[in-house]
Amino acid sequence: MTVMTTGNLSRADVNRRRILDVALAELLRDPDASMDQIARAAGVVRRTVYGHFQNREALISDLVDEAVDSVAAAHAAGREGVTDPAESLVRSTLAVWEIADRYRLLVALAQRSVTMQGIRDRLTPVRESCADILQRGLDQGVFESPLPPYALAYVHEQTLFALMEAVNDGLLPTQEAGRSAAVTILTTAGVPASRATELVAELSP
């Protein structure tokens, strides 16, 4: 009996993972993709999709949760082992942008159902980590801003959202967006534009 239950749960997990992966691809291709479209693309019946997700909004909310987890992991990996605040800010921003670029259309879509407040709430741990970097930089004189660290971290977060929208609207080439984001974040923290551009060029892959 236990073996059957474990097997059933395993199959359910596999189905759920496949539905999420397919849903992300379908929604990025067609933001208005219905649950029926997602079910067909995933090769399952409609009832299976609804067995995992109460409605389309719940599915999108789960995708946003996964996106935020990926962003948080990238932010942590980018700053790991880096002591210089400016370098830490650049590396974490570049790492986050690689993830954010994949999900930028999802963020625009999520605003219809999850709301920006919901997205901001999910990003609280990342914002707090960014505020820690900014605090160190301000204390060391590497950064300069009239804003306290947490408010500045909030500005940086909103700047990244704005740059995602700029890419979505064709105002900023995708291939330049990550470096542009890192330079913008540094200059917003008070680093001279010439130094910010130089540092980002040094640290860009």
Coordinates of N, CA and C in Angstrom, one line a residue:
M1 N 0.8 -1.2 0.0 CA 0.0 0.0 0.0 C 0.9 1.3 0.0
T2 N 1.9 1.3 0.8 CA 2.8 2.4 0.9 C 3.5 2.6 -0.4
V3 N 3.9 1.5 -1.1 CA 4.7 1.6 -2.3 C 3.8 2.3 -3.4
M4 N 2.5 1.8 -3.4 CA 1.6 2.4 -4.4 C 1.4 3.9 -4.2
T5 N 1.2 4.3 -2.9 CA 1.0 5.7 -2.6 C 2.2 6.5 -3.1
T6 N 3.4 6.0 -2.7 CA 4.7 6.7 -3.1 C 4.8 6.8 -4.6
G7 N 4.4 5.7 -5.3 CA 4.4 5.7 -6.8 C 3.5 6.7 -7.3
N8 N 2.3 6.8 -6.8 CA 1.3 7.7 -7.3 C 1.7 9.1 -7.0
L9 N 2.3 9.4 -5.9 CA 2.8 10.7 -5.6 C 3.9 11.1 -6.5
S10 N 4.8 10.2 -6.8 CA 5.9 10.4 -7.7 C 5.4 10.8 -9.1
R11 N 4.4 10.0 -9.6 CA 3.8 10.3 -10.9 C 3.1 11.7 -10.9
A12 N 2.5 12.0 -9.8 CA 1.8 13.3 -9.7 C 2.8 14.4 -9.7
D13 N 3.9 14.2 -9.0 CA 4.9 15.2 -9.0 C 5.5 15.4 -10.4
V14 N 5.7 14.3 -11.1 CA 6.2 14.4 -12.5 C 5.2 15.2 -13.4
N15 N 4.0 14.9 -13.3 CA 2.9 15.5 -14.0 C 2.9 17.0 -13.7
R16 N 3.0 17.3 -12.4 CA 2.9 18.7 -12.0 C 4.1 19.5 -12.6
R17 N 5.3 18.9 -12.5 CA 6.5 19.5 -13.0 C 6.4 19.8 -14.5
R18 N 5.9 18.8 -15.3 CA 5.7 18.9 -16.7 C 4.7 20.0 -17.0
I19 N 3.6 20.1 -16.3 CA 2.6 21.1 -16.6 C 3.2 22.5 -16.3
L20 N 4.0 22.7 -15.3 CA 4.6 24.0 -15.0 C 5.6 24.4 -16.1
D21 N 6.4 23.4 -16.5 CA 7.4 23.7 -17.6 C 6.7 24.1 -18.9
V22 N 5.7 23.3 -19.2 CA 5.0 23.6 -20.5 C 4.2 24.9 -20.3
A23 N 3.6 25.1 -19.2 CA 2.8 26.3 -19.0 C 3.7 27.6 -19.1
L24 N 4.9 27.5 -18.6 CA 5.8 28.7 -18.7 C 6.1 28.9 -20.2
A25 N 6.4 27.9 -21.0 CA 6.7 28.0 -22.4 C 5.5 28.6 -23.1
E26 N 4.4 28.0 -22.9 CA 3.1 28.4 -23.6 C 2.8 29.9 -23.2
L27 N 2.9 30.3 -22.0 CA 2.5 31.6 -21.6 C 3.5 32.7 -22.1
L28 N 4.8 32.3 -22.2 CA 5.7 33.2 -22.8 C 5.5 33.4 -24.3
R29 N 5.0 32.3 -24.9 CA 4.7 32.3 -26.3 C 3.4 33.1 -26.6
D30 N 2.4 32.8 -25.7 CA 1.1 33.4 -25.8 C 0.5 33.7 -24.4
P31 N 0.7 35.0 -24.0 CA 0.3 35.4 -22.7 C -1.2 35.1 -22.3
D32 N -2.0 34.9 -23.4 CA -3.4 34.6 -23.2 C -3.7 33.1 -23.2
A33 N -2.7 32.3 -23.2 CA -2.9 30.8 -23.3 C -3.9 30.3 -22.2
S34 N -4.8 29.5 -22.6 CA -5.8 29.0 -21.7 C -5.3 27.7 -21.0
M35 N -6.1 27.3 -20.0 CA -5.7 26.0 -19.3 C -5.9 24.9 -20.3
D36 N -6.9 25.0 -21.2 CA -7.0 23.9 -22.2 C -5.8 23.8 -23.1
Q37 N -5.3 25.0 -23.6 CA -4.1 25.0 -24.4 C -2.9 24.4 -23.7
I38 N -2.8 24.8 -22.4 CA -1.6 24.2 -21.6 C -1.8 22.7 -21.5
A39 N -3.0 22.3 -21.2 CA -3.2 20.8 -21.1 C -2.8 20.1 -22.4
R40 N -3.3 20.6 -23.5 CA -2.9 19.9 -24.8 C -1.4 19.9 -25.0
A41 N -0.8 21.1 -24.8 CA 0.7 21.1 -25.0 C 1.4 20.2 -24.1
A42 N 0.9 20.0 -22.8 CA 1.5 19.1 -21.9 C 1.2 17.6 -22.1
G43 N 0.2 17.4 -23.0 CA -0.1 16.0 -23.3 C -1.0 15.4 -22.2
V44 N -1.7 16.2 -21.5 CA -2.6 15.6 -20.5 C -4.0 16.2 -20.7
V45 N -5.0 15.6 -20.0 CA -6.3 16.1 -20.1 C -6.5 17.3 -19.2
R46 N -7.5 18.1 -19.5 CA -7.8 19.3 -18.8 C -8.0 19.0 -17.3
R47 N -8.7 17.9 -17.0 CA -8.9 17.5 -15.6 C -7.6 17.4 -14.8
T48 N -6.6 16.9 -15.5 CA -5.3 16.7 -14.8 C -4.7 18.0 -14.4
V49 N -4.8 19.0 -15.3 CA -4.2 20.4 -15.0 C -5.0 21.0 -13.8
Y50 N -6.3 20.8 -13.8 CA -7.1 21.4 -12.7 C -6.9 20.6 -11.4
G51 N -6.5 19.4 -11.5 CA -6.2 18.6 -10.3 C -5.0 19.1 -9.6
H52 N -4.1 19.8 -10.3 CA -2.9 20.4 -9.7 C -3.1 21.9 -9.4
F53 N -3.8 22.6 -10.2 CA -4.0 24.0 -10.1 C -5.5 24.4 -10.1
Q54 N -5.9 25.1 -9.1 CA -7.3 25.4 -9.0 C -7.8 26.2 -10.2
N55 N -7.0 27.1 -10.7 CA -7.3 27.9 -11.8 C -6.1 28.5 -12.5
R56 N -6.2 29.3 -13.5 CA -5.1 29.8 -14.2 C -4.2 30.7 -13.4
E57 N -4.9 31.5 -12.5 CA -4.2 32.4 -11.6 C -3.3 31.7 -10.6
A58 N -3.8 30.5 -10.1 CA -3.0 29.7 -9.2 C -1.8 29.2 -9.9
L59 N -1.9 28.8 -11.2 CA -0.8 28.2 -11.9 C 0.2 29.3 -12.1
I60 N -0.2 30.5 -12.5 CA 0.7 31.6 -12.7 C 1.4 32.0 -11.4
S61 N 0.6 32.0 -10.3 CA 1.2 32.3 -9.0 C 2.3 31.3 -8.7
D62 N 2.2 30.0 -9.0 CA 3.2 29.0 -8.7 C 4.4 29.3 -9.6
L63 N 4.2 29.7 -10.8 CA 5.3 30.0 -11.7 C 6.1 31.2 -11.2
V64 N 5.4 32.2 -10.7 CA 6.1 33.4 -10.1 C 6.9 32.9 -8.9
D65 N 6.3 32.1 -8.0 CA 7.1 31.6 -6.9 C 8.4 30.9 -7.3
E66 N 8.3 30.1 -8.4 CA 9.5 29.4 -8.9 C 10.5 30.5 -9.4
A67 N 10.0 31.5 -10.1 CA 10.9 32.5 -10.6 C 11.6 33.3 -9.5
V68 N 10.8 33.6 -8.5 CA 11.4 34.3 -7.3 C 12.5 33.4 -6.6
D69 N 12.2 32.1 -6.5 CA 13.2 31.2 -5.9 C 14.5 31.2 -6.8
S70 N 14.3 31.2 -8.1 CA 15.5 31.2 -9.0 C 16.2 32.5 -8.9
V71 N 15.5 33.6 -8.8 CA 16.2 34.9 -8.6 C 17.0 35.0 -7.3
A72 N 16.3 34.5 -6.2 CA 17.0 34.5 -4.9 C 18.3 33.6 -5.0
A73 N 18.2 32.5 -5.6 CA 19.4 31.6 -5.7 C 20.5 32.3 -6.5
A74 N 20.1 32.9 -7.6 CA 21.1 33.6 -8.5 C 21.7 34.8 -7.7
H75 N 20.9 35.5 -7.0 CA 21.5 36.7 -6.2 C 22.5 36.2 -5.2
A76 N 22.2 35.1 -4.5 CA 23.1 34.5 -3.5 C 24.4 34.0 -4.2
A77 N 24.2 33.3 -5.3 CA 25.4 32.8 -6.0 C 26.3 33.9 -6.5
G78 N 25.7 35.0 -7.0 CA 26.4 36.1 -7.6 C 27.3 36.8 -6.5
R79 N 26.8 36.9 -5.3 CA 27.6 37.6 -4.3 C 28.4 36.7 -3.4
E80 N 28.3 35.4 -3.6 CA 29.1 34.5 -2.7 C 30.6 34.7 -2.9
G81 N 31.2 34.8 -1.7 CA 32.7 34.9 -1.7 C 33.2 36.3 -2.1
V82 N 32.3 37.3 -2.4 CA 32.8 38.6 -2.8 C 32.6 39.6 -1.7
T83 N 33.7 40.2 -1.3 CA 33.7 41.1 -0.2 C 33.5 42.6 -0.6
D84 N 34.0 42.9 -1.8 CA 33.9 44.3 -2.3 C 32.4 44.6 -2.6
P85 N 31.8 45.6 -2.0 CA 30.4 45.9 -2.2 C 30.0 46.2 -3.6
A86 N 30.8 47.0 -4.3 CA 30.5 47.3 -5.7 C 30.6 46.1 -6.6
E87 N 31.6 45.2 -6.4 CA 31.7 44.0 -7.2 C 30.6 43.1 -6.9
S88 N 30.2 43.0 -5.6 CA 29.1 42.2 -5.2 C 27.8 42.6 -5.8
L89 N 27.6 43.9 -5.9 CA 26.4 44.5 -6.5 C 26.3 44.1 -8.0
V90 N 27.5 44.3 -8.7 CA 27.5 44.0 -10.1 C 27.3 42.5 -10.4
R91 N 28.0 41.6 -9.6 CA 27.9 40.2 -9.9 C 26.5 39.7 -9.6
S92 N 25.9 40.2 -8.5 CA 24.6 39.7 -8.1 C 23.5 40.2 -9.2
T93 N 23.7 41.5 -9.6 CA 22.8 42.0 -10.6 C 22.9 41.2 -11.9
L94 N 24.1 41.0 -12.4 CA 24.3 40.2 -13.6 C 23.7 38.8 -13.5
A95 N 23.9 38.2 -12.3 CA 23.4 36.8 -12.1 C 21.8 36.9 -12.1
V96 N 21.3 37.9 -11.4 CA 19.8 38.0 -11.4 C 19.3 38.2 -12.7
W97 N 19.9 39.1 -13.5 CA 19.4 39.4 -14.8 C 19.3 38.2 -15.7
E98 N 20.2 37.3 -15.7 CA 20.2 36.1 -16.5 C 18.9 35.3 -16.2
I99 N 18.5 35.3 -14.9 CA 17.2 34.6 -14.6 C 16.1 35.5 -14.9
A100 N 16.1 36.8 -14.6 CA 15.0 37.7 -14.8 C 14.7 37.8 -16.3
D101 N 15.7 37.7 -17.1 CA 15.5 37.9 -18.6 C 14.6 36.7 -19.1
R102 N 14.8 35.5 -18.5 CA 14.0 34.4 -18.9 C 12.5 34.6 -18.5
Y103 N 12.3 35.3 -17.3 CA 11.0 35.4 -16.7 C 10.4 36.8 -17.0
R104 N 11.0 37.7 -17.7 CA 10.5 39.0 -17.8 C 9.1 39.1 -18.4
L105 N 8.8 38.3 -19.4 CA 7.5 38.3 -19.9 C 6.5 37.8 -18.9
L106 N 6.9 36.8 -18.1 CA 6.1 36.2 -17.1 C 5.7 37.3 -16.0
V107 N 6.7 38.2 -15.7 CA 6.4 39.2 -14.7 C 5.4 40.2 -15.2
A108 N 5.5 40.5 -16.5 CA 4.4 41.4 -17.1 C 3.1 40.7 -17.1
L109 N 3.1 39.4 -17.3 CA 1.8 38.6 -17.3 C 1.3 38.5 -15.9
A110 N 2.2 38.3 -14.9 CA 1.8 38.1 -13.5 C 1.1 39.3 -12.9
Q111 N 1.5 40.5 -13.4 CA 0.9 41.7 -12.9 C -0.6 41.7 -13.1
R112 N -1.1 41.0 -14.0 CA -2.5 40.9 -14.3 C -3.3 40.1 -13.2
S113 N -2.5 39.1 -12.6 CA -3.2 38.2 -11.7 C -2.6 38.2 -10.3
V114 N -1.3 38.3 -10.2 CA -0.6 38.2 -8.9 C -0.6 39.6 -8.2
T115 N -0.5 40.6 -9.0 CA -0.3 42.0 -8.6 C 1.1 42.3 -8.2
M116 N 1.5 43.5 -8.4 CA 2.9 43.9 -8.1 C 3.2 43.8 -6.6
Q117 N 2.2 44.0 -5.8 CA 2.4 43.9 -4.4 C 2.7 42.4 -4.0
G118 N 2.0 41.5 -4.6 CA 2.3 40.1 -4.4 C 3.7 39.7 -4.8
I119 N 4.2 40.3 -6.0 CA 5.6 40.0 -6.4 C 6.6 40.7 -5.5
R120 N 6.3 41.9 -5.0 CA 7.2 42.5 -4.1 C 7.3 41.8 -2.8
D121 N 6.2 41.2 -2.3 CA 6.2 40.5 -1.1 C 7.1 39.2 -1.2
R122 N 7.0 38.6 -2.4 CA 7.8 37.4 -2.6 C 9.3 37.7 -2.7
L123 N 9.6 38.9 -3.1 CA 11.0 39.3 -3.3 C 11.7 39.9 -2.0
T124 N 11.0 39.9 -0.9 CA 11.5 40.5 0.3 C 12.9 40.0 0.7
P125 N 13.1 38.7 0.7 CA 14.4 38.2 1.1 C 15.5 38.7 0.2
V126 N 15.3 38.8 -1.1 CA 16.3 39.3 -2.1 C 16.6 40.8 -1.8
R127 N 15.5 41.5 -1.5 CA 15.6 43.0 -1.2 C 16.4 43.2 0.0
E128 N 16.2 42.4 1.0 CA 17.0 42.5 2.3 C 18.5 42.2 2.1
S129 N 18.8 41.2 1.2 CA 20.2 40.9 0.9 C 20.8 42.0 0.2
C130 N 20.1 42.6 -0.7 CA 20.6 43.8 -1.5 C 20.9 44.9 -0.5
A131 N 19.9 45.1 0.4 CA 20.1 46.2 1.4 C 21.4 46.0 2.2
D132 N 21.7 44.8 2.6 CA 22.9 44.5 3.3 C 24.2 44.9 2.5
I133 N 24.2 44.6 1.2 CA 25.3 45.0 0.4 C 25.4 46.5 0.3
L134 N 24.3 47.1 0.2 CA 24.3 48.6 0.1 C 24.7 49.2 1.4
Q135 N 24.3 48.6 2.5 CA 24.7 49.2 3.8 C 26.2 49.1 4.0
R136 N 26.9 48.0 3.6 CA 28.3 47.9 3.6 C 29.0 48.9 2.7
G137 N 28.4 49.0 1.5 CA 29.0 50.0 0.6 C 28.9 51.4 1.1
L138 N 27.8 51.8 1.7 CA 27.6 53.1 2.2 C 28.6 53.3 3.4
D139 N 28.7 52.3 4.3 CA 29.6 52.4 5.4 C 31.0 52.6 5.0
Q140 N 31.4 51.9 3.9 CA 32.8 52.0 3.5 C 33.1 53.2 2.5
G141 N 32.0 53.9 2.2 CA 32.2 55.1 1.3 C 32.3 54.7 -0.2
V142 N 32.0 53.4 -0.5 CA 32.0 52.9 -1.9 C 30.8 53.5 -2.6
F143 N 29.6 53.5 -1.9 CA 28.4 54.0 -2.4 C 28.1 55.4 -1.7
E144 N 27.2 56.1 -2.4 CA 26.8 57.4 -1.8 C 25.4 57.7 -2.3
S145 N 24.5 57.8 -1.3 CA 23.1 58.1 -1.6 C 22.4 58.8 -0.5
P146 N 21.4 59.6 -0.8 CA 20.6 60.3 0.2 C 19.6 59.3 0.8
L147 N 19.4 58.1 0.2 CA 18.4 57.2 0.7 C 19.1 56.2 1.6
P148 N 18.3 55.7 2.6 CA 18.8 54.6 3.4 C 18.8 53.3 2.6
P149 N 19.6 52.4 3.1 CA 19.9 51.1 2.3 C 18.6 50.4 1.8
Y150 N 17.6 50.2 2.7 CA 16.4 49.5 2.3 C 15.7 50.2 1.2
A151 N 15.5 51.5 1.3 CA 14.8 52.3 0.3 C 15.6 52.2 -1.0
L152 N 16.9 52.3 -0.9 CA 17.7 52.2 -2.2 C 17.6 50.8 -2.8
A153 N 17.5 49.8 -2.0 CA 17.3 48.5 -2.5 C 15.9 48.4 -3.2
Y154 N 15.0 49.0 -2.7 CA 13.6 49.1 -3.3 C 13.7 49.8 -4.7
V155 N 14.5 50.9 -4.7 CA 14.6 51.6 -6.0 C 15.3 50.7 -7.0
H156 N 16.3 50.0 -6.6 CA 17.0 49.1 -7.5 C 16.1 48.0 -8.0
E157 N 15.2 47.5 -7.2 CA 14.3 46.4 -7.6 C 13.3 47.0 -8.6
Q158 N 12.8 48.2 -8.4 CA 11.9 48.8 -9.4 C 12.6 49.1 -10.7
T159 N 13.9 49.5 -10.6 CA 14.7 49.8 -11.8 C 14.8 48.5 -12.6
L160 N 15.0 47.4 -12.0 CA 15.1 46.2 -12.8 C 13.8 45.8 -13.5
F161 N 12.7 46.0 -12.7 CA 11.4 45.8 -13.3 C 11.2 46.8 -14.5
A162 N 11.6 48.0 -14.4 CA 11.4 49.0 -15.5 C 12.3 48.6 -16.7
L163 N 13.5 48.1 -16.4 CA 14.3 47.6 -17.5 C 13.7 46.4 -18.2
M164 N 13.1 45.5 -17.5 CA 12.4 44.4 -18.1 C 11.3 44.9 -19.1
E165 N 10.6 45.9 -18.6 CA 9.5 46.4 -19.5 C 10.1 47.1 -20.7
A166 N 11.3 47.8 -20.5 CA 12.0 48.4 -21.7 C 12.4 47.4 -22.7
V167 N 12.8 46.2 -22.2 CA 13.2 45.1 -23.2 C 11.9 44.6 -23.8
N168 N 10.9 44.4 -23.0 CA 9.6 43.9 -23.6 C 9.1 44.8 -24.6
D169 N 9.3 46.1 -24.5 CA 8.7 47.1 -25.4 C 9.7 47.4 -26.6
G170 N 10.8 46.7 -26.6 CA 11.7 46.9 -27.7 C 12.6 48.1 -27.6
L171 N 12.7 48.7 -26.4 CA 13.4 49.9 -26.2 C 14.9 49.7 -25.8
L172 N 15.2 48.4 -25.4 CA 16.5 48.0 -25.0 C 16.8 46.7 -25.5
P173 N 17.9 46.5 -26.3 CA 18.3 45.2 -26.9 C 18.6 44.2 -25.7
T174 N 18.1 43.0 -25.9 CA 18.2 42.0 -24.9 C 19.7 41.7 -24.6
Q175 N 20.6 41.7 -25.6 CA 22.0 41.4 -25.4 C 22.7 42.4 -24.6
E176 N 22.2 43.6 -24.5 CA 22.8 44.7 -23.8 C 22.2 44.9 -22.4
A177 N 21.0 44.3 -22.2 CA 20.2 44.6 -21.0 C 20.9 44.3 -19.7
G178 N 21.5 43.1 -19.6 CA 22.2 42.8 -18.3 C 23.2 43.8 -17.9
R179 N 24.1 44.1 -18.8 CA 25.2 45.0 -18.5 C 24.6 46.4 -18.2
S180 N 23.6 46.8 -19.0 CA 23.0 48.1 -18.8 C 22.3 48.2 -17.4
A181 N 21.7 47.1 -17.0 CA 21.1 47.0 -15.7 C 22.2 47.2 -14.6
A182 N 23.3 46.5 -14.7 CA 24.3 46.5 -13.7 C 24.9 47.9 -13.6
V183 N 25.2 48.6 -14.7 CA 25.7 49.9 -14.7 C 24.7 50.9 -14.1
T184 N 23.4 50.7 -14.4 CA 22.4 51.6 -13.9 C 22.3 51.4 -12.3
I185 N 22.3 50.2 -11.9 CA 22.2 49.9 -10.4 C 23.4 50.6 -9.7
L186 N 24.6 50.5 -10.3 CA 25.8 51.1 -9.6 C 25.7 52.6 -9.6
T187 N 25.3 53.2 -10.7 CA 25.2 54.7 -10.7 C 24.2 55.1 -9.8
T188 N 23.1 54.4 -9.7 CA 22.0 54.8 -8.7 C 22.5 54.7 -7.3
A189 N 23.5 53.9 -7.1 CA 24.2 53.8 -5.7 C 25.2 54.8 -5.5
G190 N 25.4 55.7 -6.5 CA 26.4 56.8 -6.4 C 27.8 56.5 -6.9
V191 N 28.0 55.4 -7.7 CA 29.2 55.2 -8.3 C 29.3 56.0 -9.6
P192 N 30.4 56.7 -9.9 CA 30.5 57.5 -11.1 C 30.2 56.6 -12.3
A193 N 29.6 57.1 -13.3 CA 29.2 56.3 -14.5 C 30.4 55.7 -15.2
S194 N 31.5 56.5 -15.3 CA 32.7 55.9 -16.0 C 33.2 54.7 -15.2
R195 N 33.3 54.8 -13.9 CA 33.8 53.7 -13.1 C 32.8 52.5 -13.1
A196 N 31.5 52.8 -13.1 CA 30.5 51.8 -13.1 C 30.6 51.0 -14.5
T197 N 30.7 51.7 -15.6 CA 30.9 51.1 -16.9 C 32.1 50.2 -17.0
E198 N 33.2 50.7 -16.4 CA 34.5 50.0 -16.4 C 34.4 48.7 -15.6
L199 N 33.8 48.8 -14.4 CA 33.7 47.7 -13.5 C 32.8 46.6 -14.1
V200 N 31.7 47.0 -14.7 CA 30.8 46.0 -15.3 C 31.4 45.3 -16.5
A201 N 32.2 46.1 -17.3 CA 32.9 45.5 -18.4 C 33.9 44.4 -17.9
E202 N 34.6 44.7 -16.8 CA 35.6 43.8 -16.3 C 34.9 42.5 -15.8
L203 N 33.7 42.6 -15.2 CA 33.1 41.5 -14.5 C 32.1 40.8 -15.4
S204 N 31.7 41.3 -16.6 CA 30.8 40.7 -17.4 C 31.4 39.4 -18.1
P205 N 30.6 38.4 -18.2 CA 31.1 37.1 -18.8 C 31.4 37.3 -20.3

